[in-house]
Amino acid sequence: MPDRPTFHRVLVAVDGSRHSDLALAMAIALSERDNARLTILTVIPNVNESAALAYGAGVDPIALQLDADRGAERTMRAALDAVPDDQPVESVQRRGHAGPEIVAQAKAGNHDAVVLGARGLGRIGSMFGSVSQHVLHHAGIAVFVGHLPED
């Protein structure tokens, strides 16, 4: 039997969805198993005029951006609270489109594994199906996708 892979720098992307919660639990377990450094990433979407238009007239893009920022902060706090006290952890927030930002952080942080949920919560509907596909195809490192069956 070949040696099992070990990881030293694990990146997990979280967005507060059920699939993201599973990804976080997987990343914590993987980091504990390999005594790896864990980095938790949230990606805050840039809310612009066109996104505001999708919600309908009279919506303030600045208010939408503040809402997105606050949501990401809550998600990060909850994720950090889930990590055992003895587990080294770093937190990173990036802005933009989730797929490219996760890949960029994986490279910038010299990570050797990415864990994310199969689907997640976007500001405008579901987003992680396409995000996980993007990361799978562009990360160039081990990618683990957590998927929970529907209730």
Tab-separated table of C-alpha atoms in Angstrom:
chain	number	residue	atom	x	y	z
A	1	MET	CA	0.000	0.000	0.000
A	2	PRO	CA	1.489	3.369	-0.972
A	3	ASP	CA	2.126	6.019	1.641
A	4	ARG	CA	-0.875	8.213	2.257
A	5	PRO	CA	-0.518	11.849	1.295
A	6	THR	CA	0.136	14.325	4.060
A	7	PHE	CA	-0.645	18.012	3.932
A	8	HIS	CA	1.087	20.942	5.601
A	9	ARG	CA	-1.065	23.970	4.702
A	10	VAL	CA	-4.810	23.367	4.348
A	11	LEU	CA	-7.116	26.079	3.006
A	12	VAL	CA	-10.857	25.856	3.647
A	13	ALA	CA	-13.361	28.207	2.019
A	14	VAL	CA	-16.477	28.910	4.085
A	15	ASP	CA	-19.710	30.730	3.319
A	16	GLY	CA	-22.101	29.606	6.073
A	17	SER	CA	-23.895	26.929	4.029
A	18	ARG	CA	-24.424	23.321	5.193
A	19	HIS	CA	-21.914	22.094	2.593
A	20	SER	CA	-19.420	24.683	3.836
A	21	ASP	CA	-19.922	23.472	7.431
A	22	LEU	CA	-19.046	19.954	6.253
A	23	ALA	CA	-15.979	21.296	4.434
A	24	LEU	CA	-14.840	23.059	7.616
A	25	ALA	CA	-15.229	19.861	9.667
A	26	MET	CA	-13.271	17.941	6.998
A	27	ALA	CA	-10.513	20.577	6.951
A	28	ILE	CA	-10.219	20.580	10.748
A	29	ALA	CA	-9.949	16.778	10.780
A	30	LEU	CA	-7.380	16.785	7.964
A	31	SER	CA	-5.341	19.491	9.684
A	32	GLU	CA	-5.422	17.639	12.985
A	33	ARG	CA	-4.462	14.347	11.296
A	34	ASP	CA	-1.427	15.867	9.568
A	35	ASN	CA	-0.619	18.564	12.153
A	36	ALA	CA	-1.115	21.037	9.316
A	37	ARG	CA	-1.619	24.788	9.383
A	38	LEU	CA	-5.286	25.599	8.749
A	39	THR	CA	-6.380	28.738	6.923
A	40	ILE	CA	-10.048	29.702	6.797
A	41	LEU	CA	-11.072	31.864	3.844
A	42	THR	CA	-14.205	33.873	3.212
A	43	VAL	CA	-14.713	35.605	-0.112
A	44	ILE	CA	-16.845	38.722	-0.023
A	45	PRO	CA	-18.588	39.437	-3.309
A	46	ASN	CA	-18.181	42.908	-4.749
A	47	VAL	CA	-21.714	44.213	-4.908
A	48	ASN	CA	-22.023	46.665	-7.763
A	49	GLU	CA	-24.744	48.544	-9.596
A	50	SER	CA	-25.624	45.605	-11.856
A	51	ALA	CA	-26.034	43.284	-8.861
A	52	ALA	CA	-28.277	45.861	-7.223
A	53	LEU	CA	-30.366	45.990	-10.384
A	54	ALA	CA	-30.900	42.252	-10.136
A	55	TYR	CA	-32.648	42.854	-6.819
A	56	GLY	CA	-34.913	45.547	-8.253
A	57	ALA	CA	-35.128	49.306	-8.320
A	58	GLY	CA	-34.420	51.284	-5.193
A	59	VAL	CA	-31.834	48.930	-3.737
A	60	ASP	CA	-28.713	50.652	-2.453
A	61	PRO	CA	-25.516	48.877	-3.591
A	62	ILE	CA	-23.615	50.352	-0.629
A	63	ALA	CA	-26.121	48.820	1.789
A	64	LEU	CA	-25.875	45.500	-0.066
A	65	GLN	CA	-22.065	45.605	0.209
A	66	LEU	CA	-22.263	46.346	3.941
A	67	ASP	CA	-24.657	43.413	4.327
A	68	ALA	CA	-22.243	41.146	2.421
A	69	ASP	CA	-19.331	42.360	4.566
A	70	ARG	CA	-21.233	41.752	7.820
A	71	GLY	CA	-22.340	38.310	6.631
A	72	ALA	CA	-18.750	37.330	5.854
A	73	GLU	CA	-17.614	38.533	9.287
A	74	ARG	CA	-20.324	36.434	10.993
A	75	THR	CA	-19.385	33.407	8.887
A	76	MET	CA	-15.710	33.814	9.778
A	77	ARG	CA	-16.422	34.206	13.501
A	78	ALA	CA	-18.547	31.042	13.503
A	79	ALA	CA	-15.870	29.117	11.592
A	80	LEU	CA	-13.092	30.248	13.940
A	81	ASP	CA	-15.251	29.289	16.932
A	82	ALA	CA	-15.559	25.748	15.508
A	83	VAL	CA	-11.778	25.223	15.438
A	84	PRO	CA	-10.347	23.544	18.553
A	85	ASP	CA	-8.300	25.895	20.726
A	86	ASP	CA	-5.117	23.862	20.230
A	87	GLN	CA	-5.375	23.947	16.410
A	88	PRO	CA	-3.250	26.648	14.718
A	89	VAL	CA	-5.520	28.666	12.449
A	90	GLU	CA	-5.291	31.744	10.281
A	91	SER	CA	-8.178	33.703	8.798
A	92	VAL	CA	-8.215	35.469	5.436
A	93	GLN	CA	-10.877	37.546	3.721
A	94	ARG	CA	-10.728	38.299	0.017
A	95	ARG	CA	-13.044	40.254	-2.268
A	96	GLY	CA	-14.290	39.232	-5.675
A	97	HIS	CA	-15.579	36.087	-7.366
A	98	ALA	CA	-15.243	33.057	-5.106
A	99	GLY	CA	-13.644	30.581	-7.547
A	100	PRO	CA	-10.766	32.760	-8.750
A	101	GLU	CA	-10.200	34.169	-5.241
A	102	ILE	CA	-9.978	30.702	-3.669
A	103	VAL	CA	-7.444	29.652	-6.324
A	104	ALA	CA	-5.481	32.901	-5.844
A	105	GLN	CA	-5.364	32.385	-2.056
A	106	ALA	CA	-4.297	28.753	-2.482
A	107	LYS	CA	-1.333	29.963	-4.525
A	108	ALA	CA	-0.543	33.059	-2.415
A	109	GLY	CA	-0.591	31.026	0.807
A	110	ASN	CA	1.409	28.173	-0.714
A	111	HIS	CA	-1.326	25.742	0.363
A	112	ASP	CA	-1.125	22.096	-0.598
A	113	ALA	CA	-4.837	21.290	-0.162
A	114	VAL	CA	-8.156	23.122	-0.559
A	115	VAL	CA	-11.406	22.019	1.054
A	116	LEU	CA	-14.745	23.564	0.083
A	117	GLY	CA	-18.416	22.796	-0.086
A	118	ALA	CA	-20.071	21.430	-3.211
A	119	ARG	CA	-22.658	24.180	-3.163
A	120	GLY	CA	-22.998	27.275	-1.087
A	121	LEU	CA	-24.809	30.470	-0.400
A	122	GLY	CA	-24.380	33.211	-2.917
A	123	ARG	CA	-25.761	36.677	-2.586
A	124	ILE	CA	-27.814	35.952	-5.709
A	125	GLY	CA	-28.774	32.297	-5.449
A	126	SER	CA	-26.596	29.195	-5.348
A	127	MET	CA	-22.962	29.642	-6.321
A	128	PHE	CA	-20.671	26.875	-5.111
A	129	GLY	CA	-21.464	24.349	-7.866
A	130	SER	CA	-19.584	26.498	-10.336
A	131	VAL	CA	-17.096	27.609	-7.685
A	132	SER	CA	-16.089	24.051	-6.793
A	133	GLN	CA	-15.732	23.232	-10.499
A	134	HIS	CA	-13.505	26.278	-11.000
A	135	VAL	CA	-11.289	25.350	-8.050
A	136	LEU	CA	-11.066	21.698	-9.148
A	137	HIS	CA	-9.867	22.752	-12.598
A	138	HIS	CA	-7.520	25.616	-11.665
A	139	ALA	CA	-6.039	25.058	-8.184
A	140	GLY	CA	-3.261	22.685	-9.243
A	141	ILE	CA	-3.245	21.087	-5.766
A	142	ALA	CA	-5.371	18.548	-3.903
A	143	VAL	CA	-9.026	19.657	-3.750
A	144	PHE	CA	-11.624	18.069	-1.489
A	145	VAL	CA	-15.292	18.903	-2.071
A	146	GLY	CA	-17.802	18.271	0.709
A	147	HIS	CA	-21.324	17.364	-0.407
A	148	LEU	CA	-24.252	16.638	1.883
A	149	PRO	CA	-27.282	14.747	0.575
A	150	GLU	CA	-30.465	16.797	0.367
A	151	ASP	CA	-32.819	16.480	3.332
